[in-house]
Short mmCIF file of C-alpha atoms in Angstrom, two decimals:
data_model
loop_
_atom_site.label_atom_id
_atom_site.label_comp_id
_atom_site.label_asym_id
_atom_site.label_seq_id
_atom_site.Cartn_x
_atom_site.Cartn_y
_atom_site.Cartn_z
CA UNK J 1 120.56 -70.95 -128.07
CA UNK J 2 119.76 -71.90 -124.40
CA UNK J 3 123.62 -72.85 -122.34
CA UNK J 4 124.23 -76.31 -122.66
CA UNK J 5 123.66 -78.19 -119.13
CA UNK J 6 126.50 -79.47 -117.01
CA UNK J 7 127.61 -82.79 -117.37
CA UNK J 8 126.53 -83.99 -113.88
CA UNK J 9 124.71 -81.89 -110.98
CA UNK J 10 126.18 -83.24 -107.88
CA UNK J 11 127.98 -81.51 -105.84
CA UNK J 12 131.68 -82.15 -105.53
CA UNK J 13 132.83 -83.74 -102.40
CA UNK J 14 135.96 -83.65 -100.65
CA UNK J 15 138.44 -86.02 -99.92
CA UNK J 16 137.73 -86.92 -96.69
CA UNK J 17 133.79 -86.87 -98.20
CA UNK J 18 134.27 -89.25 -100.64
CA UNK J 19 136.31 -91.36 -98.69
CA UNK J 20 133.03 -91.54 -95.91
CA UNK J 21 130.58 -91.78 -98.95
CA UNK J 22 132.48 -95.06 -100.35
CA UNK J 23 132.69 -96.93 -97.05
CA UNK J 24 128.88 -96.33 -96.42
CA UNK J 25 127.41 -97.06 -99.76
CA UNK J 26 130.18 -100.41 -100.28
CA UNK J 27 132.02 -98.70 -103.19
CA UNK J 28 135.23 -99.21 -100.64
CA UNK J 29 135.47 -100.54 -97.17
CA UNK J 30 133.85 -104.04 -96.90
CA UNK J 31 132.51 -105.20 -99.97
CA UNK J 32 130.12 -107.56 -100.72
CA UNK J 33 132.51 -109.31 -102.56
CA UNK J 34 132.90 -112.51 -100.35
CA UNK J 35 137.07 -113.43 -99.61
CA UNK J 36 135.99 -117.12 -101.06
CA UNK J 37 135.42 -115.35 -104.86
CA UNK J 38 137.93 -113.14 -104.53
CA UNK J 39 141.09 -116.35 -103.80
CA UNK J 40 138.91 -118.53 -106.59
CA UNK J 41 139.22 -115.68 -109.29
CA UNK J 42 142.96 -115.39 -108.25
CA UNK J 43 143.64 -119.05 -108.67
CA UNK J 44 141.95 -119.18 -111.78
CA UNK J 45 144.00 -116.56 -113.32
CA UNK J 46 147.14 -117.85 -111.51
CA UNK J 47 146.24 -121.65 -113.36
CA UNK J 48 145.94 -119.95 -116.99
CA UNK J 49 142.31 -119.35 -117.46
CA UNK J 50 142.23 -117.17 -120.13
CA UNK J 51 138.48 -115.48 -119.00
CA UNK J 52 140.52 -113.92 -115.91
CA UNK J 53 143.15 -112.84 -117.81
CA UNK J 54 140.45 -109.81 -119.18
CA UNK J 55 142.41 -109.75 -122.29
CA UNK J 56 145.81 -108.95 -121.34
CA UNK J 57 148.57 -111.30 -122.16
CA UNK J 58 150.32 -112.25 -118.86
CA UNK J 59 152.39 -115.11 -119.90
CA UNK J 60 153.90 -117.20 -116.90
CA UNK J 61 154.71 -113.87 -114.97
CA UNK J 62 151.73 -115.03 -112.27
CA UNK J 63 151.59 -118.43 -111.84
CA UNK J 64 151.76 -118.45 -107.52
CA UNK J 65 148.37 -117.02 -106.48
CA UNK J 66 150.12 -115.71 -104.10
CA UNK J 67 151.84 -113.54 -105.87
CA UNK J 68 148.32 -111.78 -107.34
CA UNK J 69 147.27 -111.61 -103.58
CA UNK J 70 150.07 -109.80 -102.73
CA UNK J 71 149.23 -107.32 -105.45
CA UNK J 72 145.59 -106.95 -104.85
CA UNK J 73 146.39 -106.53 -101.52
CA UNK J 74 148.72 -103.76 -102.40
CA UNK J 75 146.58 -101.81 -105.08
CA UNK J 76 142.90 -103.03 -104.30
CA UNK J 77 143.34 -103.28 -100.36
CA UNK J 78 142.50 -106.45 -99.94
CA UNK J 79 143.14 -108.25 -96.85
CA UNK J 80 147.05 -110.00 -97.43
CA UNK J 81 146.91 -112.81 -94.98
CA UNK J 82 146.89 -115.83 -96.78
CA UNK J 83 145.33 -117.50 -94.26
CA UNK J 84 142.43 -115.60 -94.29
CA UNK J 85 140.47 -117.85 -96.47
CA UNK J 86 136.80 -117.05 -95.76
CA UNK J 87 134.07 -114.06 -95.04
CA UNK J 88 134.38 -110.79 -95.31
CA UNK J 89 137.08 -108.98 -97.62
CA UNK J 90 138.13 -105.24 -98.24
CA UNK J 91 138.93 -102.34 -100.80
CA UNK J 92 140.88 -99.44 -99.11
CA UNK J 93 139.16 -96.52 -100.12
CA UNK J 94 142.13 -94.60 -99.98
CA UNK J 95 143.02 -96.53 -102.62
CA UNK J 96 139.89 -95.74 -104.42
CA UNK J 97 140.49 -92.35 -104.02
CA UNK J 98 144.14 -92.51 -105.24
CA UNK J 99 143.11 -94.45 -108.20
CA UNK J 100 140.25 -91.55 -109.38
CA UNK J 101 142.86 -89.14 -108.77
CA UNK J 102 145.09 -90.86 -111.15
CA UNK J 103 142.34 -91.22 -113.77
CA UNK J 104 141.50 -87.40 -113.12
CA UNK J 105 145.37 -86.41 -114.33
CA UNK J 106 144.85 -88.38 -117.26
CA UNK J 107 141.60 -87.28 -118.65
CA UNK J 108 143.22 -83.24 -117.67
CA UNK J 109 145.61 -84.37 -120.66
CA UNK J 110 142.91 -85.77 -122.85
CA UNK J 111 140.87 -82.51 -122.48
CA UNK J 112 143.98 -80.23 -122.55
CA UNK J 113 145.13 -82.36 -125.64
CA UNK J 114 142.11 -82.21 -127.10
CA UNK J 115 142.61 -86.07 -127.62
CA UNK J 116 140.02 -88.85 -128.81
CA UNK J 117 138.32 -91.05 -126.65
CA UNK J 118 136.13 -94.07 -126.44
CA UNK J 119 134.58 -95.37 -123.62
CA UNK J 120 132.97 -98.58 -122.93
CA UNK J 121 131.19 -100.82 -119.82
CA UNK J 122 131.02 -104.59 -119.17
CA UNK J 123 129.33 -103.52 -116.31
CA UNK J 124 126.14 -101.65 -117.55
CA UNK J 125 123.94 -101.88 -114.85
CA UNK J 126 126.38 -100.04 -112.57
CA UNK J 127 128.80 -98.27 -114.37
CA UNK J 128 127.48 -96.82 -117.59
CA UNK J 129 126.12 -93.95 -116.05
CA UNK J 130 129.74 -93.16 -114.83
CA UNK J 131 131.01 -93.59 -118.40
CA UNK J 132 128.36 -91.56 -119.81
CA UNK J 133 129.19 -88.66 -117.71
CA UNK J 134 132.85 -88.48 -118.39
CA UNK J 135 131.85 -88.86 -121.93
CA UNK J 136 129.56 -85.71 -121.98
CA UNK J 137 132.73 -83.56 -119.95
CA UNK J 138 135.02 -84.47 -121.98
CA UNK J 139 133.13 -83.84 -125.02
CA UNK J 140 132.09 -80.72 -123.42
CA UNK J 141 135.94 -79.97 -122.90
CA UNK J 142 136.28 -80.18 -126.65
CA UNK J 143 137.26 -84.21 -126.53
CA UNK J 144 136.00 -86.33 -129.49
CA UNK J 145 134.07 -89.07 -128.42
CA UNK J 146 135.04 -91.97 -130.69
CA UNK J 147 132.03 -93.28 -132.78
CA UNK J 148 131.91 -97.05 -133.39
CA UNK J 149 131.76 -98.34 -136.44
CA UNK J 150 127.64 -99.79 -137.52
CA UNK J 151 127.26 -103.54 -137.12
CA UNK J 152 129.84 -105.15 -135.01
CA UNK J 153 129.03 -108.35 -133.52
CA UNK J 154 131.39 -110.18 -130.84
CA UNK J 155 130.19 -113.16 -128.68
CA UNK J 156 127.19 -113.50 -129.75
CA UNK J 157 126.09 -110.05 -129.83
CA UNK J 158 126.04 -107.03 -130.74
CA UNK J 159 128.33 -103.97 -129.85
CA UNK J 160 126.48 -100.93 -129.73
CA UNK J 161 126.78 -97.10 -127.94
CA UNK J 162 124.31 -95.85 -125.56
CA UNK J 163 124.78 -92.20 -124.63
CA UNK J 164 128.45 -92.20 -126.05
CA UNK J 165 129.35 -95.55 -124.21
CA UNK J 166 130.30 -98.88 -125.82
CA UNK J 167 128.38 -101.73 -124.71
CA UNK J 168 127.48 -105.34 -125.70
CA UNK J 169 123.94 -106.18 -126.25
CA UNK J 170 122.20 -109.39 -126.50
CA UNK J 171 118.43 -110.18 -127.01
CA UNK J 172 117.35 -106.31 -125.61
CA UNK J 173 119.00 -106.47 -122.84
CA UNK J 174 122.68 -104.82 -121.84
CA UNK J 175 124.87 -107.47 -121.28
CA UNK J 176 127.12 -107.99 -118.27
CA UNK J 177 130.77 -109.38 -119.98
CA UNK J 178 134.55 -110.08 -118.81
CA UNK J 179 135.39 -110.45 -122.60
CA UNK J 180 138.02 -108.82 -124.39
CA UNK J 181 135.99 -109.31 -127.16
CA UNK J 182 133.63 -106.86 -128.28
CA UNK J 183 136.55 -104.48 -127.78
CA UNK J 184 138.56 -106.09 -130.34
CA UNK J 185 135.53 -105.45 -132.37
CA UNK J 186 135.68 -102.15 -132.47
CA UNK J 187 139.31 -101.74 -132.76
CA UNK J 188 139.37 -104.34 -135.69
CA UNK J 189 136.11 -102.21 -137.16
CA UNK J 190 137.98 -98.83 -137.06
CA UNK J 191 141.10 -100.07 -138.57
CA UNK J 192 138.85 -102.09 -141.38
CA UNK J 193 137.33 -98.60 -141.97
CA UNK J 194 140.53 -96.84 -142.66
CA UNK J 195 139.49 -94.69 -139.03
CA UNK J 196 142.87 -94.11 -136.76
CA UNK J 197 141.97 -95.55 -133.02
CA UNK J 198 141.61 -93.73 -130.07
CA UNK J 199 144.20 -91.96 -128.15
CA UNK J 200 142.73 -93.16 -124.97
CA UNK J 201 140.42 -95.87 -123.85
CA UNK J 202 138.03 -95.32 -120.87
CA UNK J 203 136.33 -98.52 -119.70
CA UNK J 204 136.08 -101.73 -117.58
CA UNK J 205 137.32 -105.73 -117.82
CA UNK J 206 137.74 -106.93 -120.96
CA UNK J 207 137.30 -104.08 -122.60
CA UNK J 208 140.26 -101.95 -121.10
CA UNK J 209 142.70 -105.13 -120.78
CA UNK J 210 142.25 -105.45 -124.73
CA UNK J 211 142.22 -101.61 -125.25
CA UNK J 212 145.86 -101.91 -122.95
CA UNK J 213 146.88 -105.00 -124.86
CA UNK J 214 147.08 -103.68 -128.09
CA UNK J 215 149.25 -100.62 -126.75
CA UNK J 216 146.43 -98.22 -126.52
CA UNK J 217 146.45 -95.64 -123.59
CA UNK J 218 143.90 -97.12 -121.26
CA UNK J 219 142.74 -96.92 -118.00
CA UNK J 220 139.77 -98.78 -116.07
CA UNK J 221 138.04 -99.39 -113.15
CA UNK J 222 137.88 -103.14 -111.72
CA UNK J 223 136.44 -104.87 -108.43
CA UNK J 224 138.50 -107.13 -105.68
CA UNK J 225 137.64 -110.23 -107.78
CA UNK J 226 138.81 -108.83 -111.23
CA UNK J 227 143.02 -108.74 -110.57
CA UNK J 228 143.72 -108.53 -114.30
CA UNK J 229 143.68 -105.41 -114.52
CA UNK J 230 145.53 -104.81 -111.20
CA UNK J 231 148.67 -107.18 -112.63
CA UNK J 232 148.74 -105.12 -115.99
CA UNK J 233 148.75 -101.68 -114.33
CA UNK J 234 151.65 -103.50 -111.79
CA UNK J 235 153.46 -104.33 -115.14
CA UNK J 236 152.61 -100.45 -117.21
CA UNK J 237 150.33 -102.21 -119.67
CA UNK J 238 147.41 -100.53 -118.29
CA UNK J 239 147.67 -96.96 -117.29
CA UNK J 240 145.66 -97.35 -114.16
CA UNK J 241 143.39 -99.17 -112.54
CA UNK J 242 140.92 -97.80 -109.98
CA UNK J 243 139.75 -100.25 -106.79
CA UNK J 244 135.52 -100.75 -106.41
CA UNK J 245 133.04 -102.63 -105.77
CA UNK J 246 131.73 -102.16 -109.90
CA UNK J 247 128.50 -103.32 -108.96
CA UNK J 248 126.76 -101.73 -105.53
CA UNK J 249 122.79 -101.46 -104.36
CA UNK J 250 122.28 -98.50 -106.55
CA UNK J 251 123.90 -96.75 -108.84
CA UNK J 252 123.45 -93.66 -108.16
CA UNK J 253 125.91 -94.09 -105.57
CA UNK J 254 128.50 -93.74 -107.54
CA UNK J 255 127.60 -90.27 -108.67
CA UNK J 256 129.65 -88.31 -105.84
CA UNK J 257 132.82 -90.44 -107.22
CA UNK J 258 132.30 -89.59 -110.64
CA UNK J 259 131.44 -85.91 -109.29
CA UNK J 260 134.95 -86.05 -107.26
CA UNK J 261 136.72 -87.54 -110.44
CA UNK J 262 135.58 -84.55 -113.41
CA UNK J 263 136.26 -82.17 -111.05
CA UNK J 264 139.79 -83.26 -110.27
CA UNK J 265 140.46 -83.93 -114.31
CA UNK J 266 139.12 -79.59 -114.38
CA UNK J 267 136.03 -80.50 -116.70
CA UNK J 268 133.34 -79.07 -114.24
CA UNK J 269 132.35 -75.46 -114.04
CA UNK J 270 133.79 -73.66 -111.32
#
């Protein structure tokens, strides 16, 4: 039998690297996120609106947008003037970097612990390919990759895996989705099939905030407009929650991250 290939080919950077790589390609640095999206998203959450809240149940605990500024600004890097209402507006990539190594201690214990895992993307179309590699080292590292169950539907879709990731799909095409939905799908579907759930929860938006809601171990990336997930790792609810821009030019930018990221977690050959 031939030896199995690595889980991704590119090389690993170094810290100082990565942090160049992320300000260049818009990972980090100045995003393309404009400030104006970023204060709406903030206010919306801050006045209730339930598709902000990306699952997680935050009560009245964030009712003064300025509050969730003051958070984003401390975990995402965004700029904390509250004056600064328009233009351009930031993710520290130190932050970025802090975050993946974070997420790197935690999927160490998943490997070590030989635990289950299921990942999933609202982002497809520049994240899956992140999700996918993590899936193959950790699976590699003697992880099992949670299956879903057949024939779950959620918002007018259906929940399917591609290449070990959980994704929502709609007419052919990958869908793009803040909903906590199709992840309460496949909880409710394992538990309906007698299957235990997963000890940890890889993923993105809705997806990880309903993975962290329901007490799961879960951790997730999230962009300078999504502070959900910010707020519920502020609070423990979600593990942690790693600053970026989930959506940049290509996205094969994103491969010396997720590069930097399995080799920190020790599920990359020496």
């Amino acid at each position: 039998m031939g030896r199995m290939p690595k889980p991704i080919e590119t090389p690993v950077p170094s810290r100082a690297e990565l942090v160049d790589h992320l300000v260049r390609t818009r990972i980090a640095g100045q995003v393309a996120t404009p400030r104006e999206n970023n204060l709406s998203h903030y206010r919306k959450l801050a006045n209730g609106d339930r598709h902000y809240w990306l699952g997680l149940e935050l009560g009245d605990r964030w009712t003064d947008e300025q509050d969730v500024l003051a958070v984003m600004a401390e975990r995402c890097g965004v700029v904390d003037d509250p004056a600064h209402r328009f233009g351009q507006d930031t993710i520290d990539p130190e932050l970025t970097v802090a975050g993946l190594d974070r997420l790197a201690t935690r999927l160490r214990k998943a490997a070590l612990d030989r635990q289950s895992v299921l990942l999933a993307t609202g982002h497809p179309g520049g994240l899956l390919d992140v999700h996918r590699a993590t899936a193959a080292a950790l699976r590699a590292a003697g992880c099992e990759i949670v299956v879903i169950p057949a024939g779950l539907t959620a918002d007018e879709g259906s929940v399917w895996q591609f290449a070990d990731v959980a994704v929502l799909e709609r007419g052919a095409t990958l869908w793009h989705t803040h909903s906590p939905e199709p992840m309460a799908a496949i909880l409710d579907g394992l538990a309906a099939a007698g299957r235990p759930q997963p000890d940890l929860v890889v993923a993105d938006h809705g997806w990880a905030g309903c993975a962290a809601q329901r007490g799961l171990d879960a951790v997730g990336y999230a962009d300078c407009n999504d502070p959900a997930l910010f707020l519920g790792e502020a609070e423990g609810t979600l593990q942690v929650a790693v600053p970026l821009d989930d959506h940049v030019r290509d996205p094969r930018f994103y491969d010396p991250m997720t590069a930097y990221l399995l080799a920190g977690a020790g599920l990359l050959d020496a």
